[in-house]
Amino acid sequence: MSEQSESVKQIGFGMAVAVFVDVTIVRMILVPAVMELCGGANWWMPGRRKPVHAGETPLREAGVQETSGTMGAGRR
């Protein structure tokens, strides 16, 4: 039982170190640095999407035929 407890402690310590590294290095140093490099492009937002009306699906508009929902039913 002691051996399992020791491995759980090691995993817990490893997770704590991983969270600490993530918080300090990635979120406090790398993300702000990349945001500074990107400048105005960092805040780019794409245009609005065309609304999909009831009964229309993007697949029908593209000319793709919908299947019955069973995978591989036509293949034998």
PDB file of C-alpha atoms in Angstrom:
ATOM      1  CA  MET A   1       0.000   0.000   0.000  1.00  0.00           C
ATOM      2  CA  SER A   2       2.888   2.346   0.728  1.00  0.00           C
ATOM      3  CA  GLU A   3       4.212   1.964  -2.819  1.00  0.00           C
ATOM      4  CA  GLN A   4       0.916   3.134  -4.336  1.00  0.00           C
ATOM      5  CA  SER A   5       0.813   6.096  -1.982  1.00  0.00           C
ATOM      6  CA  GLU A   6       4.326   7.097  -3.014  1.00  0.00           C
ATOM      7  CA  SER A   7       3.453   7.023  -6.720  1.00  0.00           C
ATOM      8  CA  VAL A   8       0.338   9.114  -6.105  1.00  0.00           C
ATOM      9  CA  LYS A   9       2.475  11.686  -4.281  1.00  0.00           C
ATOM     10  CA  GLN A  10       4.920  11.794  -7.192  1.00  0.00           C
ATOM     11  CA  ILE A  11       2.116  12.282  -9.713  1.00  0.00           C
ATOM     12  CA  GLY A  12       0.596  15.034  -7.558  1.00  0.00           C
ATOM     13  CA  PHE A  13       3.941  16.803  -7.251  1.00  0.00           C
ATOM     14  CA  GLY A  14       4.499  16.532 -11.003  1.00  0.00           C
ATOM     15  CA  MET A  15       1.078  18.024 -11.700  1.00  0.00           C
ATOM     16  CA  ALA A  16       1.740  20.895  -9.263  1.00  0.00           C
ATOM     17  CA  VAL A  17       5.047  21.663 -10.979  1.00  0.00           C
ATOM     18  CA  ALA A  18       3.377  21.519 -14.409  1.00  0.00           C
ATOM     19  CA  VAL A  19       0.673  23.983 -13.319  1.00  0.00           C
ATOM     20  CA  PHE A  20       3.279  26.318 -11.812  1.00  0.00           C
ATOM     21  CA  VAL A  21       5.355  26.270 -15.014  1.00  0.00           C
ATOM     22  CA  ASP A  22       2.246  26.845 -17.114  1.00  0.00           C
ATOM     23  CA  VAL A  23       1.164  29.818 -15.035  1.00  0.00           C
ATOM     24  CA  THR A  24       4.560  31.474 -14.763  1.00  0.00           C
ATOM     25  CA  ILE A  25       6.219  30.836 -18.102  1.00  0.00           C
ATOM     26  CA  VAL A  26       3.378  30.388 -20.575  1.00  0.00           C
ATOM     27  CA  ARG A  27       0.689  32.719 -19.283  1.00  0.00           C
ATOM     28  CA  MET A  28       2.850  35.447 -17.758  1.00  0.00           C
ATOM     29  CA  ILE A  29       5.698  35.574 -20.292  1.00  0.00           C
ATOM     30  CA  LEU A  30       4.949  33.900 -23.627  1.00  0.00           C
ATOM     31  CA  VAL A  31       1.330  34.986 -24.189  1.00  0.00           C
ATOM     32  CA  PRO A  32       1.936  38.717 -23.503  1.00  0.00           C
ATOM     33  CA  ALA A  33       5.105  38.619 -25.620  1.00  0.00           C
ATOM     34  CA  VAL A  34       3.285  37.063 -28.586  1.00  0.00           C
ATOM     35  CA  MET A  35       0.429  39.554 -28.183  1.00  0.00           C
ATOM     36  CA  GLU A  36       2.934  42.405 -28.295  1.00  0.00           C
ATOM     37  CA  LEU A  37       4.534  40.986 -31.454  1.00  0.00           C
ATOM     38  CA  CYS A  38       1.167  40.553 -33.204  1.00  0.00           C
ATOM     39  CA  GLY A  39       0.090  44.104 -32.431  1.00  0.00           C
ATOM     40  CA  GLY A  40      -3.189  45.081 -34.113  1.00  0.00           C
ATOM     41  CA  ALA A  41      -3.556  41.698 -35.832  1.00  0.00           C
ATOM     42  CA  ASN A  42      -4.015  40.176 -32.395  1.00  0.00           C
ATOM     43  CA  TRP A  43      -7.465  41.764 -32.148  1.00  0.00           C
ATOM     44  CA  TRP A  44      -8.707  40.882 -35.662  1.00  0.00           C
ATOM     45  CA  MET A  45     -12.273  39.606 -35.743  1.00  0.00           C
ATOM     46  CA  PRO A  46     -13.804  37.821 -38.739  1.00  0.00           C
ATOM     47  CA  GLY A  47     -16.982  39.126 -40.363  1.00  0.00           C
ATOM     48  CA  ARG A  48     -20.451  37.970 -39.422  1.00  0.00           C
ATOM     49  CA  ARG A  49     -21.726  34.656 -40.739  1.00  0.00           C
ATOM     50  CA  LYS A  50     -24.749  34.386 -42.981  1.00  0.00           C
ATOM     51  CA  PRO A  51     -27.732  33.140 -40.934  1.00  0.00           C
ATOM     52  CA  VAL A  52     -28.969  29.623 -41.636  1.00  0.00           C
ATOM     53  CA  HIS A  53     -32.745  29.502 -42.062  1.00  0.00           C
ATOM     54  CA  ALA A  54     -34.976  26.657 -40.933  1.00  0.00           C
ATOM     55  CA  GLY A  55     -34.819  23.738 -43.347  1.00  0.00           C
ATOM     56  CA  GLU A  56     -31.529  24.820 -44.892  1.00  0.00           C
ATOM     57  CA  THR A  57     -28.275  23.146 -44.102  1.00  0.00           C
ATOM     58  CA  PRO A  58     -24.816  24.159 -45.264  1.00  0.00           C
ATOM     59  CA  LEU A  59     -24.482  20.702 -46.850  1.00  0.00           C
ATOM     60  CA  ARG A  60     -27.523  21.199 -49.099  1.00  0.00           C
ATOM     61  CA  GLU A  61     -26.292  24.600 -50.235  1.00  0.00           C
ATOM     62  CA  ALA A  62     -22.930  23.067 -51.145  1.00  0.00           C
ATOM     63  CA  GLY A  63     -24.618  20.292 -53.128  1.00  0.00           C
ATOM     64  CA  VAL A  64     -23.549  17.465 -50.791  1.00  0.00           C
ATOM     65  CA  GLN A  65     -26.079  14.680 -50.337  1.00  0.00           C
ATOM     66  CA  GLU A  66     -26.831  13.683 -46.756  1.00  0.00           C
ATOM     67  CA  THR A  67     -26.627  10.034 -45.706  1.00  0.00           C
ATOM     68  CA  SER A  68     -29.144   8.083 -43.643  1.00  0.00           C
ATOM     69  CA  GLY A  69     -26.875   8.275 -40.608  1.00  0.00           C
ATOM     70  CA  THR A  70     -25.568   4.706 -40.527  1.00  0.00           C
ATOM     71  CA  MET A  71     -21.899   4.427 -41.200  1.00  0.00           C
ATOM     72  CA  GLY A  72     -20.908   1.854 -43.759  1.00  0.00           C
ATOM     73  CA  ALA A  73     -24.447   0.616 -44.408  1.00  0.00           C
ATOM     74  CA  GLY A  74     -23.994   0.803 -48.177  1.00  0.00           C
ATOM     75  CA  ARG A  75     -20.612  -0.924 -48.127  1.00  0.00           C
ATOM     76  CA  ARG A  76     -20.616  -4.708 -48.029  1.00  0.00           C
TER      77      ARG A  76
END
